Tab-separated table of C-alpha atoms in Angstrom:
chain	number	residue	atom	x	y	z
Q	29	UNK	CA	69.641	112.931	109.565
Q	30	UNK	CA	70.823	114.170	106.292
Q	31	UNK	CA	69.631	114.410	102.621
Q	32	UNK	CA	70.961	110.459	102.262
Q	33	UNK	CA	68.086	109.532	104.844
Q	34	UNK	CA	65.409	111.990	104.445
Q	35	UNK	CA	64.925	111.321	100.521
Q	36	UNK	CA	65.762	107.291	100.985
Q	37	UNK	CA	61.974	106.570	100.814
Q	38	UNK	CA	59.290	109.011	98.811
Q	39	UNK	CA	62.413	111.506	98.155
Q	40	UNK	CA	63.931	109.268	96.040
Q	41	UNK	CA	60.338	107.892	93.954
Q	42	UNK	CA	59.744	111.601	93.749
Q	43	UNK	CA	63.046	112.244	91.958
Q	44	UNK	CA	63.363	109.258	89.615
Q	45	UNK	CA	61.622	110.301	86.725
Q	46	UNK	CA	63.153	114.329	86.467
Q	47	UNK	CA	61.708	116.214	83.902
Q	48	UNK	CA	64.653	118.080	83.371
Q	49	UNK	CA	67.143	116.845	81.020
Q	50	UNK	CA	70.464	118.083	80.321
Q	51	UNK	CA	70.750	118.283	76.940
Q	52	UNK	CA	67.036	120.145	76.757
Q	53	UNK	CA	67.754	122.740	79.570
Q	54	UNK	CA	71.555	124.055	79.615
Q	55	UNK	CA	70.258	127.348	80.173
Q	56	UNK	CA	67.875	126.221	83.120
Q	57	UNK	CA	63.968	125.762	83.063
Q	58	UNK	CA	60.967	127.678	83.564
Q	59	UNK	CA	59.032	127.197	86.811
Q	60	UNK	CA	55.144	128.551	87.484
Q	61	UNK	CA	53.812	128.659	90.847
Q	62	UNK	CA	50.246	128.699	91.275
Q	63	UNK	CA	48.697	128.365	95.305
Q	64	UNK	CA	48.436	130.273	97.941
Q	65	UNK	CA	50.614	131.270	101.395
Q	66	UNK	CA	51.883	128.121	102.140
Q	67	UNK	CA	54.015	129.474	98.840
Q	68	UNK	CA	54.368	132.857	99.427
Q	69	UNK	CA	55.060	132.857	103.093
Q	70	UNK	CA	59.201	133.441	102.723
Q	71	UNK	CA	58.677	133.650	99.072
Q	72	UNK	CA	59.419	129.872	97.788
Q	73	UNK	CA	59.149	131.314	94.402
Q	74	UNK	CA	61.924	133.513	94.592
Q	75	UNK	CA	63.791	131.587	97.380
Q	76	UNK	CA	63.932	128.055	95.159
Q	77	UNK	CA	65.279	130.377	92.039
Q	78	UNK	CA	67.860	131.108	94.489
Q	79	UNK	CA	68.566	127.564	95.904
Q	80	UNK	CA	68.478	125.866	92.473
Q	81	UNK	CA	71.815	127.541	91.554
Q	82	UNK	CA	71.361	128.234	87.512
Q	83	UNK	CA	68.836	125.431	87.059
Q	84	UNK	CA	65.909	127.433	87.005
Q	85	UNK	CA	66.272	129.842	84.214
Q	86	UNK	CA	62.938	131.759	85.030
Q	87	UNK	CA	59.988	132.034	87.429
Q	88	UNK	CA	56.531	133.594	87.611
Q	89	UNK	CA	53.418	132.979	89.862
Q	90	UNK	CA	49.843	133.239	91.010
Q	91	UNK	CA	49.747	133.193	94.285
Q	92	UNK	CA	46.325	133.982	96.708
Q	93	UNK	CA	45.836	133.806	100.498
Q	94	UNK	CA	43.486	131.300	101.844
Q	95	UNK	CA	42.212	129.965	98.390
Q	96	UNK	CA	41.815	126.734	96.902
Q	97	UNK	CA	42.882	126.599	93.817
Q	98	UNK	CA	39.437	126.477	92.343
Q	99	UNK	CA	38.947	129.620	94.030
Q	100	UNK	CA	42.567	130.969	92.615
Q	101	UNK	CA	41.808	129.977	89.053
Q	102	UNK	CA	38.674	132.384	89.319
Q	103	UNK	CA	39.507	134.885	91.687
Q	104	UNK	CA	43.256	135.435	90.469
Q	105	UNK	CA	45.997	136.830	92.287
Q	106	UNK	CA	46.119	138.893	95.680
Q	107	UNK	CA	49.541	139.012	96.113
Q	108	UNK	CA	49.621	142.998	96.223
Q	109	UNK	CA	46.978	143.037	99.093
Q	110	UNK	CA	48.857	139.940	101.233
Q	111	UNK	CA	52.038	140.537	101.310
Q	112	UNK	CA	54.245	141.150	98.285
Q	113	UNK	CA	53.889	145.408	97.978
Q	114	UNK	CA	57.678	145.351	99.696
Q	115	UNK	CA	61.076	147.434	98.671
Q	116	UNK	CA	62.219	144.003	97.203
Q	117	UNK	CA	59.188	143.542	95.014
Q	118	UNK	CA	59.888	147.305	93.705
Q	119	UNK	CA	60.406	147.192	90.440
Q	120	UNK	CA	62.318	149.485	88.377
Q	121	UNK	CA	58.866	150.864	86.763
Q	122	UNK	CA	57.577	151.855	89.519
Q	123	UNK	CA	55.445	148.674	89.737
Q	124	UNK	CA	55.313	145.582	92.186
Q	125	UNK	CA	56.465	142.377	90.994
Q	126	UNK	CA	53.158	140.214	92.547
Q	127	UNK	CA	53.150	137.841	89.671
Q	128	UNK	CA	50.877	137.227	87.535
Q	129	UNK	CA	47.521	138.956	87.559
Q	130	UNK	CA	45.598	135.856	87.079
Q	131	UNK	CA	45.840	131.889	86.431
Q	132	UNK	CA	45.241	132.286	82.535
Q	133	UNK	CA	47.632	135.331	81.965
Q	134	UNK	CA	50.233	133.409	83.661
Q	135	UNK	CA	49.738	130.157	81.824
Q	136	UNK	CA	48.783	131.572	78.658
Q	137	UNK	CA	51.743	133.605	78.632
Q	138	UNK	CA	54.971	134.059	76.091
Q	139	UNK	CA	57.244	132.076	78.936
Q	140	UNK	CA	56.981	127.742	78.089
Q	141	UNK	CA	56.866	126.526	81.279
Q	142	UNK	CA	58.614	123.611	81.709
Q	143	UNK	CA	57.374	122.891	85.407
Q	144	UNK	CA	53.814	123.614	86.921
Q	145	UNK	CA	53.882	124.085	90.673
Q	146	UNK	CA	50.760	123.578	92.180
Q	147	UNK	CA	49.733	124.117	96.113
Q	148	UNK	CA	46.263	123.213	97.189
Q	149	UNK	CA	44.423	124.337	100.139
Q	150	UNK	CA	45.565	121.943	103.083
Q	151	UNK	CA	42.407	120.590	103.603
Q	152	UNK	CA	41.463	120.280	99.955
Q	153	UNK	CA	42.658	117.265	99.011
Q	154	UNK	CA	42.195	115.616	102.336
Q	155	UNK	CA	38.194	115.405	101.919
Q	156	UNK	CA	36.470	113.744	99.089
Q	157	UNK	CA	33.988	116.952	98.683
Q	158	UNK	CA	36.635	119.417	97.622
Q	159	UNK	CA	38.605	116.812	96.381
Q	160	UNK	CA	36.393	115.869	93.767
Q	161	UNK	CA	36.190	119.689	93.103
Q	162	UNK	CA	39.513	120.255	92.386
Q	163	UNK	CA	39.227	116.942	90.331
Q	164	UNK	CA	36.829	118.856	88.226
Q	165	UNK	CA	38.972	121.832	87.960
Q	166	UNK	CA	41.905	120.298	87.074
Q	167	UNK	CA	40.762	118.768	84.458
Q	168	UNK	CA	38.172	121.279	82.954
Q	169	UNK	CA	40.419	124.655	83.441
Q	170	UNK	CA	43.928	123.904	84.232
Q	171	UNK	CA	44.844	120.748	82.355
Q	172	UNK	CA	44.253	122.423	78.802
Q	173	UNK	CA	46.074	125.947	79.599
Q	174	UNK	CA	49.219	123.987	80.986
Q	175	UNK	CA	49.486	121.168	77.876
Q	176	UNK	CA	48.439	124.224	75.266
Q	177	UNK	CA	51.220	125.856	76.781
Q	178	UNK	CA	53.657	123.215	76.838
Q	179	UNK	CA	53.054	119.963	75.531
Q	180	UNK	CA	55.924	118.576	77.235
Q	181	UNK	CA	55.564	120.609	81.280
Q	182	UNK	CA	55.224	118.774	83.899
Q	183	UNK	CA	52.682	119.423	87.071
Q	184	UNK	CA	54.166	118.506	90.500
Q	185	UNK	CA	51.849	119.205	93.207
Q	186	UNK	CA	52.855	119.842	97.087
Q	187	UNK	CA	51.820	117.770	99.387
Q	188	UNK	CA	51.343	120.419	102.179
Q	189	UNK	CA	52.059	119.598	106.069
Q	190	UNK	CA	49.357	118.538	107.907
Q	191	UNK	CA	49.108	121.332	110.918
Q	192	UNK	CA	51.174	121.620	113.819
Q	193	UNK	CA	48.147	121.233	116.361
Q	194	UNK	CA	45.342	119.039	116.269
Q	195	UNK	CA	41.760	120.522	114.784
Q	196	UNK	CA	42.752	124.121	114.349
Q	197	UNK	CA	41.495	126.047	111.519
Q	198	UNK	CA	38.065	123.787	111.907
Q	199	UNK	CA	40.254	120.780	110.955
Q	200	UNK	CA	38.638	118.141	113.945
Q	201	UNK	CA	37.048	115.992	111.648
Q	202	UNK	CA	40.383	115.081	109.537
Q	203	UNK	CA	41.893	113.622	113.329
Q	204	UNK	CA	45.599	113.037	114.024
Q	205	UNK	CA	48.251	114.311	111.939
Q	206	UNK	CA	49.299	111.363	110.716
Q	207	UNK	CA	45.513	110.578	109.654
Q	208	UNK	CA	45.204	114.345	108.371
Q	209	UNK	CA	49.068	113.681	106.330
Q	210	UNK	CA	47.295	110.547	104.836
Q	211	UNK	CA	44.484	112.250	103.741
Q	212	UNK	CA	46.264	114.960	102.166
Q	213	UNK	CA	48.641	112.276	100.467
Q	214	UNK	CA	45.563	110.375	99.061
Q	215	UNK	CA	44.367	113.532	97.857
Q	216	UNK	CA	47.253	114.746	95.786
Q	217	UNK	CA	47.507	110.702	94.566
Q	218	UNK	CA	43.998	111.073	93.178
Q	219	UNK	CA	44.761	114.167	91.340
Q	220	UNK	CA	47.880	112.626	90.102
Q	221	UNK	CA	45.932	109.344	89.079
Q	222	UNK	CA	42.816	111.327	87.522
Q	223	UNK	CA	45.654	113.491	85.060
Q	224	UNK	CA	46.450	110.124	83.854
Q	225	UNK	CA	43.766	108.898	83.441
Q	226	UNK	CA	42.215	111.829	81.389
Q	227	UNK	CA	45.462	113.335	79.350
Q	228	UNK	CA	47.675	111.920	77.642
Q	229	UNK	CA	50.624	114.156	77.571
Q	230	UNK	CA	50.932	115.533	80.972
Q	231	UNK	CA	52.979	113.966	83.430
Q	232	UNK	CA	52.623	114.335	87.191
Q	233	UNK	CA	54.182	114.258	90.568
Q	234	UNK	CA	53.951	114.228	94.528
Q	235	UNK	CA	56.077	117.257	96.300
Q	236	UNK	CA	56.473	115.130	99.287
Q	237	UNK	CA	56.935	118.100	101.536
Q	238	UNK	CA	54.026	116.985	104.143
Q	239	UNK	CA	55.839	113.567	104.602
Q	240	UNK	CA	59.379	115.367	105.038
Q	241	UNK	CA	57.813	117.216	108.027
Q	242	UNK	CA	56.497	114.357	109.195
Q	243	UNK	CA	59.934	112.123	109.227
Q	244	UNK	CA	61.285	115.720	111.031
Q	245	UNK	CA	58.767	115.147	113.668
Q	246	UNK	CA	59.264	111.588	114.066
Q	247	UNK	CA	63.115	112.196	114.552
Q	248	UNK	CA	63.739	115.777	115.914
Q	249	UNK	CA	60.848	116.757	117.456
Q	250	UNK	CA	62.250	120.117	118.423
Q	251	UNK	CA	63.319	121.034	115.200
Q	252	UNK	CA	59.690	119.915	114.036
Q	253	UNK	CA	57.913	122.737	115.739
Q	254	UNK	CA	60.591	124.966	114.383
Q	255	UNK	CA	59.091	124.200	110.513
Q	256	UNK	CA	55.949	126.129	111.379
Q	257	UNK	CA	54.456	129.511	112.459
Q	258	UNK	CA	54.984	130.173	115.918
Q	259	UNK	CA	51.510	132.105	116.138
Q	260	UNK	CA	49.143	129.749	113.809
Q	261	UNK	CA	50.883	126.420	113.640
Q	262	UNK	CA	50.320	125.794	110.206
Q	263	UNK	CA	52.212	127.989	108.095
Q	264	UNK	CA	55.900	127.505	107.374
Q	265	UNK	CA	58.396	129.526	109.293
Q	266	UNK	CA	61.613	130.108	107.439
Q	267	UNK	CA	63.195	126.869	108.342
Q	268	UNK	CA	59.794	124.966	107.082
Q	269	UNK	CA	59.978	126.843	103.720
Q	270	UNK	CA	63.814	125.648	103.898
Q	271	UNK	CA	62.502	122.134	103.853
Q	272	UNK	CA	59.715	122.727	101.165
Q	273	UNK	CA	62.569	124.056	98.847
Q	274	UNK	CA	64.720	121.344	99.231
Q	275	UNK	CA	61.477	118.249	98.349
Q	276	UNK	CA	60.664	120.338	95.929
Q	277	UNK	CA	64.263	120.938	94.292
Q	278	UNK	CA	64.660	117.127	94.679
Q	279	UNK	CA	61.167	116.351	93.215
Q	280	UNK	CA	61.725	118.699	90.229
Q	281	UNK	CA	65.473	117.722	89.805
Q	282	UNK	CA	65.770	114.375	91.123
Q	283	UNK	CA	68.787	115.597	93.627
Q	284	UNK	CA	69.236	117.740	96.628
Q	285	UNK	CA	69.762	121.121	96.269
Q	286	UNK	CA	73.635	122.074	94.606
Q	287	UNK	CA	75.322	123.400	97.182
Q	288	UNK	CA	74.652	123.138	101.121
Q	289	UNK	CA	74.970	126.645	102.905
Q	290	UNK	CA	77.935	126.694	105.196
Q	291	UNK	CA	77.553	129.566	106.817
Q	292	UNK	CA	74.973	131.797	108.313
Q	293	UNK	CA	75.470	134.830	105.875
Q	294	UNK	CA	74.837	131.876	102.398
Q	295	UNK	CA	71.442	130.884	104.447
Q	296	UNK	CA	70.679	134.806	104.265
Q	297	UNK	CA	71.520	134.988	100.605
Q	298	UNK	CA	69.006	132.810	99.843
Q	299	UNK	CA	66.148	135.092	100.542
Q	300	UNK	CA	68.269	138.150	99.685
Q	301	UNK	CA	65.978	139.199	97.597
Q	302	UNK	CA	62.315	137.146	99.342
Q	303	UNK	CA	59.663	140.349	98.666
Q	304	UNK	CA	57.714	138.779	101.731
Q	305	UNK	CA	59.287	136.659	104.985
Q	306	UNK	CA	57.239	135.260	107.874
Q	307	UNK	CA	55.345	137.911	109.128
Q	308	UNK	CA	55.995	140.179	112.271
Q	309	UNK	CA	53.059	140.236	114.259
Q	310	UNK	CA	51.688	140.679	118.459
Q	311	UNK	CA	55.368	143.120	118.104
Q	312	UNK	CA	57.701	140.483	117.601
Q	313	UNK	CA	60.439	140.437	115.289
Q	314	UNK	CA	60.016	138.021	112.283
Q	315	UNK	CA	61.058	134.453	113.065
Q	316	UNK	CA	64.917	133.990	112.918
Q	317	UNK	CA	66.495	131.619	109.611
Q	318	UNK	CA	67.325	128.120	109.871
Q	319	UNK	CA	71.245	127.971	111.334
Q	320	UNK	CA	74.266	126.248	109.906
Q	321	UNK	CA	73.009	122.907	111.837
Q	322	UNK	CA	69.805	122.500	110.887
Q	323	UNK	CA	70.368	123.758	107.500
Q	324	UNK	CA	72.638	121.101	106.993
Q	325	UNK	CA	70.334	118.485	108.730
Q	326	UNK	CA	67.402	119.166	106.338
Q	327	UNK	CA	69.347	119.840	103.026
């Protein structure tokens, strides 16, 4: 199963209408990332810069562990305290790159972003409490920041993967993972559908990445429980931040990644420079990269 069947349903919708356009964005875009570790587990910020080629001209983030974004957009980031306080984050000054400090600073700052990246709590979107919530948010504290900062940026949400095992993480009442992958796609439809609804001038998109893992499982179901955290089943593992990269590349771009890495030293290059991979943890190593195979089956 290659690109040619994995984007021939949802992959392709979710590429038809790119906001990039070639004669707007020779130099490459501007991507913000605002969520929490489903993003900054193997550092999709820094690892999709790297994918893209020279299509993304510039990235920032604020990125939180645990948080909805509700709770992001007041509590601000906590990268420095979860994970990103690494030799590659070093900066020359001494500092950590973490991103930025908080949701405002980052989209009230200099940079136009031409792409929002936004990564809700799994199980926010998949009830119609905190759905509602975010609703509210969305439309009260994030909508005007993103459209004052760029009339013309688009918001793609991620669809996050519904967990690897049944009702961890208090997650019984949301049932199979095909019911708990519907939910979540409702969800991110409804915030989609309430943007419209409510502005004018800001487009929005799916990130299909929950229904790519899904199609994984219902074809390779090895490779499947090689997209997630060996030790919680529900974050990505290298290989499943491989796979967000690529929806997301295709959502924002309307085509697979570039180039597909042939060899096991261009899969490394791609986080050469990650400031946080999967965690090491019970005295394991971290969890190995995605080889030439499956790399090529996902791409």
């Amino acid at each position: 199963m290659k690109s040619s069947s994995l984007h021939a349903q949802d992959f392709d919708s979710a590429g038809k209408e790119s906001p990039t356009k070639p004669s707007e964005h020779q130099n490459g875009i501007n991507v913000a990332f605002l969520g929490n570790s489903i993003l900054y587990f193997n550092d999709t910020p820094r690892f999709l810069f790297n994918l893209s080629g020279n299509k993304i001209r510039h990235q920032d983030s604020c990125l939180r562990g645990g948080t909805t974004l509700t709770e992001l957009y007041t509590l601000g980031n906590g990268m420095k305290r979860h994970g990103f306080a690494t030799d590659n984050a070093l900066m020359d000054n001494g500092e950590y790159d973490v991103g930025s400090p908080t949701v405002q600073e980052l989209l009230q700052s200099n940079n136009k972003w031409d792409v929002v990246v936004m990564n809700e709590h799994s199980q926010g979107p998949a009830r119609q409490s905190t759905r509602e919530e975010f609703q509210s948010t969305l439309l009260q504290q994030y909508a005007p920041l993103i459209s004052t900062n760029n009339p013309k940026a688009t918001v793609i949400f991620v669809e996050t993967a519904a967990y690897r095992l049944q009702g961890i993480n208090n997650s019984h009442d949301l049932g199979t993972k095909t019911q708990f992958q519907q939910s979540i796609r409702e969800g991110i439809q409804s915030y989609i559908q309430v943007l419209h609804d409510n502005t004018s001038i800001i487009p929005a998109r799916m990130a299909p990445v929950g229904t790519a893992f899904l199609h994984v499982h219902n074809d390779n179901l090895q490779l499947w429980e090689k997209l997630f955290d060996p030790w919680d089943n529900f974050h990505p593992s290298p290989t499943g931040t491989f796979l967000q990269g690529c929806v997301l590349h295709c959502t924002i771009f309307g085509a697979p990644p570039p180039t597909c890495p042939g060899t096991k030293e261009e899969i490394a290059a791609l986080w050469k420079d990650a400031r946080m991979m999967h965690p090491k943890k019970k005295g394991e190593d971290g969890v190995a990269l995605p080889n030439v195979s499956e790399v090529e089956y996902l791409w």
